[in-house]
PDB file of C-alpha atoms in Angstrom:
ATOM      1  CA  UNK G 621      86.158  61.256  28.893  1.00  0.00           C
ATOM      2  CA  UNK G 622      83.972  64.199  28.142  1.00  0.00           C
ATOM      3  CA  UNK G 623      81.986  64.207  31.359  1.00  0.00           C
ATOM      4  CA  UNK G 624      85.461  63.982  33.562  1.00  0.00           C
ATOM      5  CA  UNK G 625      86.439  67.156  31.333  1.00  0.00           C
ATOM      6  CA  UNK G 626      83.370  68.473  31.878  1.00  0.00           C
ATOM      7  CA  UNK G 627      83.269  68.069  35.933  1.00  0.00           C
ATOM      8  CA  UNK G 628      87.269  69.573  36.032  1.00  0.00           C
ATOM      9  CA  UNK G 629      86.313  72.282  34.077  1.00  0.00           C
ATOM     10  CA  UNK G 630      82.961  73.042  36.192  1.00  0.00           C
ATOM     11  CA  UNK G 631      85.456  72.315  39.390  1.00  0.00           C
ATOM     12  CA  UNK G 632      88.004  74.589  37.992  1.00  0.00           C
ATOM     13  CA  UNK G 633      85.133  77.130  37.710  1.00  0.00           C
ATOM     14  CA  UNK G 634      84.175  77.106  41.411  1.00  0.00           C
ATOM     15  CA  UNK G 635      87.240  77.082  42.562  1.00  0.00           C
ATOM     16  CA  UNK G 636      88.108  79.810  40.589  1.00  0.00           C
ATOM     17  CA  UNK G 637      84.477  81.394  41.543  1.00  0.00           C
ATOM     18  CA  UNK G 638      85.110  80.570  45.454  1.00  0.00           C
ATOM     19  CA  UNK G 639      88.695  82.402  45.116  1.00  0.00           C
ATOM     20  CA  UNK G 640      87.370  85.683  43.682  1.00  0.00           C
ATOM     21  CA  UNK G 641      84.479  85.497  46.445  1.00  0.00           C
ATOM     22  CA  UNK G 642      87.094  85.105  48.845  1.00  0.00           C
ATOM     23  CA  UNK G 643      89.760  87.682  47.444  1.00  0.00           C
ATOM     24  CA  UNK G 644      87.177  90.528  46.905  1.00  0.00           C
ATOM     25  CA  UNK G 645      86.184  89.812  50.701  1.00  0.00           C
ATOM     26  CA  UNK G 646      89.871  90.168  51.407  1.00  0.00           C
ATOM     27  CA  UNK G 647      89.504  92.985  49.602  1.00  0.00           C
ATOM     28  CA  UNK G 648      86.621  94.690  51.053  1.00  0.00           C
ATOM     29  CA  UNK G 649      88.332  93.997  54.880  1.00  0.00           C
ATOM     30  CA  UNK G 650      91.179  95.345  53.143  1.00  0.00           C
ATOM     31  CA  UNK G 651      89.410  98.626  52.424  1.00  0.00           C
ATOM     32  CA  UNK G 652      87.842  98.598  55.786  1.00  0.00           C
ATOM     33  CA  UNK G 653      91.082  98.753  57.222  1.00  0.00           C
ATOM     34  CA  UNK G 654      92.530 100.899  55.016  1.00  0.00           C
ATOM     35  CA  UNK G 655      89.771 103.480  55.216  1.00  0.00           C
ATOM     36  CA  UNK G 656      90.142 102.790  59.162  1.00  0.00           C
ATOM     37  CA  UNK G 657      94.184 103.324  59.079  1.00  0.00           C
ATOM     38  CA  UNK G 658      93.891 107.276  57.042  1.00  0.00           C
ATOM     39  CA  UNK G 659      93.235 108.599  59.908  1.00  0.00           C
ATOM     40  CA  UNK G 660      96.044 106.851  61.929  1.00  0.00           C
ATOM     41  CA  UNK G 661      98.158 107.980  59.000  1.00  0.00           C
ATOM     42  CA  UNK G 662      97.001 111.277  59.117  1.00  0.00           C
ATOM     43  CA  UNK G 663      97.686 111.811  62.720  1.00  0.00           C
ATOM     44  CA  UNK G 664     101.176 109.543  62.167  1.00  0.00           C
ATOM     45  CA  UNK G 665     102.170 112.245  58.895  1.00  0.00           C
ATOM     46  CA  UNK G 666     100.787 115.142  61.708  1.00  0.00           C
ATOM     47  CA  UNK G 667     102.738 113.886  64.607  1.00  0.00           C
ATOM     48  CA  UNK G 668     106.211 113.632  62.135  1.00  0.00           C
ATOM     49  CA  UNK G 669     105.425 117.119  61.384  1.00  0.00           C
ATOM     50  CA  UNK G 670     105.259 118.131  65.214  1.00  0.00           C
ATOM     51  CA  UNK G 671     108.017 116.461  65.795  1.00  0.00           C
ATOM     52  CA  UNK G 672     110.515 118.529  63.455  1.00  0.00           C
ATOM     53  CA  UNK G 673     111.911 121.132  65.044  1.00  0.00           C
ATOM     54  CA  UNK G 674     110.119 124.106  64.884  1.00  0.00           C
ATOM     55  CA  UNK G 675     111.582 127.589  66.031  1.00  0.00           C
ATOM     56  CA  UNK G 676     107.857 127.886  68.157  1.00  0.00           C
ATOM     57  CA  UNK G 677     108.937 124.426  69.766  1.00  0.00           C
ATOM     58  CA  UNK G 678     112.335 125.049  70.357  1.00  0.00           C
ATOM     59  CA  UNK G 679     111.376 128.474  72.064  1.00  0.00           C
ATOM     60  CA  UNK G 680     108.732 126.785  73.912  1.00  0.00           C
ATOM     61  CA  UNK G 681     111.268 124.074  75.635  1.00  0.00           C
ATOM     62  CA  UNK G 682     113.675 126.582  76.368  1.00  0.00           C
ATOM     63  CA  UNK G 683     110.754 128.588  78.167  1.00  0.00           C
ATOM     64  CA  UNK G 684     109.746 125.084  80.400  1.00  0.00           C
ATOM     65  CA  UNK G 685     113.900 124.218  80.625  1.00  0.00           C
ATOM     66  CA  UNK G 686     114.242 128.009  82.125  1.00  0.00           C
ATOM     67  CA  UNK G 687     110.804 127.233  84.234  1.00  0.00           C
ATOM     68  CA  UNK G 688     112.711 124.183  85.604  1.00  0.00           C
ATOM     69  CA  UNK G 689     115.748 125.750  86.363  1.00  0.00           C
ATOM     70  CA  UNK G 690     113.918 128.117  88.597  1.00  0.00           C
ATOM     71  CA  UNK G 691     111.777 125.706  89.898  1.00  0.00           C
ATOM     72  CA  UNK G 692     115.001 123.709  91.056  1.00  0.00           C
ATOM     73  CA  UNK G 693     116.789 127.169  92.230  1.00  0.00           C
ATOM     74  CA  UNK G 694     113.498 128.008  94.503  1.00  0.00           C
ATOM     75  CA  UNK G 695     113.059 124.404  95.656  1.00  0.00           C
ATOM     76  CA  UNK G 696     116.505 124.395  97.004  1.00  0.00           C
ATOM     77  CA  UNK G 697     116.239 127.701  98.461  1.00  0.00           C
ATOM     78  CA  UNK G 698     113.099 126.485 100.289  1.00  0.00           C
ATOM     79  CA  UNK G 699     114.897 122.963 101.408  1.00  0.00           C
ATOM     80  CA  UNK G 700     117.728 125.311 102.669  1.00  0.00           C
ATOM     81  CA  UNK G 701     115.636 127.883 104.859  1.00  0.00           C
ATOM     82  CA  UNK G 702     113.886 125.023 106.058  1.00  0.00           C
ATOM     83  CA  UNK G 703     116.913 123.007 107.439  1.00  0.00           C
ATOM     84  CA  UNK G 704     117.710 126.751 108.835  1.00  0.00           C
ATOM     85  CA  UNK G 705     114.248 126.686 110.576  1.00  0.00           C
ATOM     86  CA  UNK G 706     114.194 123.336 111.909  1.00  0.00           C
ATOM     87  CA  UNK G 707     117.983 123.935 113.288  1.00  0.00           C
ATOM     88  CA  UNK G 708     116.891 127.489 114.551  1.00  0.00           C
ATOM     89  CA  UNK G 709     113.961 125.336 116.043  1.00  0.00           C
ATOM     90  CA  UNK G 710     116.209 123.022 117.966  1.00  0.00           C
ATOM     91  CA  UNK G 711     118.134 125.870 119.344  1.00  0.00           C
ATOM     92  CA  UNK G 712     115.734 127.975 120.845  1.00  0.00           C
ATOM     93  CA  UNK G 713     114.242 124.259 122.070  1.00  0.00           C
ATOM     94  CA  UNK G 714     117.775 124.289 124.018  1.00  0.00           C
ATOM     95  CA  UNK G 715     117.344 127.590 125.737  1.00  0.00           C
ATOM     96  CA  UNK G 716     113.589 126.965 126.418  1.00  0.00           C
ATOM     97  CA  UNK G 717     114.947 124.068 128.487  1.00  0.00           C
ATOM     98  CA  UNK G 718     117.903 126.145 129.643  1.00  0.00           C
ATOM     99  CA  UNK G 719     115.041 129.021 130.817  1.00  0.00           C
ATOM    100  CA  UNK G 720     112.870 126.732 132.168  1.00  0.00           C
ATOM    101  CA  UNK G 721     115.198 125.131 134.363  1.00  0.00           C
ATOM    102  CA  UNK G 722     116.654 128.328 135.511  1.00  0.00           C
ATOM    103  CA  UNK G 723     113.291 129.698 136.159  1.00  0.00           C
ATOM    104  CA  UNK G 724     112.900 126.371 138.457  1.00  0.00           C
ATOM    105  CA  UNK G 725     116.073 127.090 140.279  1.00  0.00           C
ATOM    106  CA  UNK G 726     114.966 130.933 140.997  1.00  0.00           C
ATOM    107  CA  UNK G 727     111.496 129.863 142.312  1.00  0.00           C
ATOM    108  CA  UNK G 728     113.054 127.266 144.845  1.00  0.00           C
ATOM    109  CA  UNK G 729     115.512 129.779 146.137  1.00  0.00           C
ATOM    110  CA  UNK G 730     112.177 132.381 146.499  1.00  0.00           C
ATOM    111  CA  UNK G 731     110.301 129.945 148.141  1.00  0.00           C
ATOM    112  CA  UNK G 732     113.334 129.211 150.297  1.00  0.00           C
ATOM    113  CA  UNK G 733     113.406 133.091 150.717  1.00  0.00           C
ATOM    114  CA  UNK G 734     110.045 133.297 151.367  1.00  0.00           C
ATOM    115  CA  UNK G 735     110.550 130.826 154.377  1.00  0.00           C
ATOM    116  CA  UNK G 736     113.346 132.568 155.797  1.00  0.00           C
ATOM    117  CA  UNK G 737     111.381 136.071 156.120  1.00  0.00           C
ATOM    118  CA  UNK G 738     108.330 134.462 157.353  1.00  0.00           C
ATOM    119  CA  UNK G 739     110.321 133.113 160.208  1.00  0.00           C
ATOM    120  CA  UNK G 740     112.400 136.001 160.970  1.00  0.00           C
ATOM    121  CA  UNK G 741     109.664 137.748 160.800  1.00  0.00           C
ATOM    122  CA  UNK G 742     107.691 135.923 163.252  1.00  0.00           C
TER     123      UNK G 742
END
């Protein structure tokens, strides 16, 4: 009876050994991780700061938000004076045609003119 007291009580001891081995391992991982989270925390407690509402941030987005809004006014000015240009464009496309083919018209009739003298001429 002694020796199966014995080899529970020398069990209970390793186990007991073998669970401290393994908790202060947890433990040192744990400490690893912890060390490697303070500076996640740090920038997580930083970034909640930056993220209140500070009269340098609001008066920083209104800056960009007026920034847009002239972007956007400018932007649709240019769209507009280009769908002027491109009709303008189209236009004087029409009365380069329109030129051209009177121009065509007045050199047949001055060739045909031309003709006419030459043989009268003659």
């Amino acid at each position: 009876m002694d020796d199966k007291k014995m080899l529970e009580q020398q069990t209970k001891v390793e186990t007991q050994t073998e669970s401290t081995k393994s908790s202060n391992q947890v433990k040192s991982v744990g400490k690893n991780d912890e060390n490697d989270e303070k500076p996640e925390n740090k920038n997580e407690v930083l970034c909640r700061k930056c993220m209140e509402s500070c009269s340098a941030c609001i008066e920083k987005d209104e800056n960009l938000k007026s920034r847009n809004i002239e972007f956007i006014k400018i932007e649709n000015l240019f769209k507009e004076k280009c769908k002027e240009m491109f009709e303008n464009e189209k236009i004087l496309k029409q009365k380069e045609e329109e030129l051209t083919l009177k121009y065509n018209v007045f050199e047949k009739e001055n060739e045909i003119l031309k003709q006419t003298c030459s043989a009268n001429c003659n």
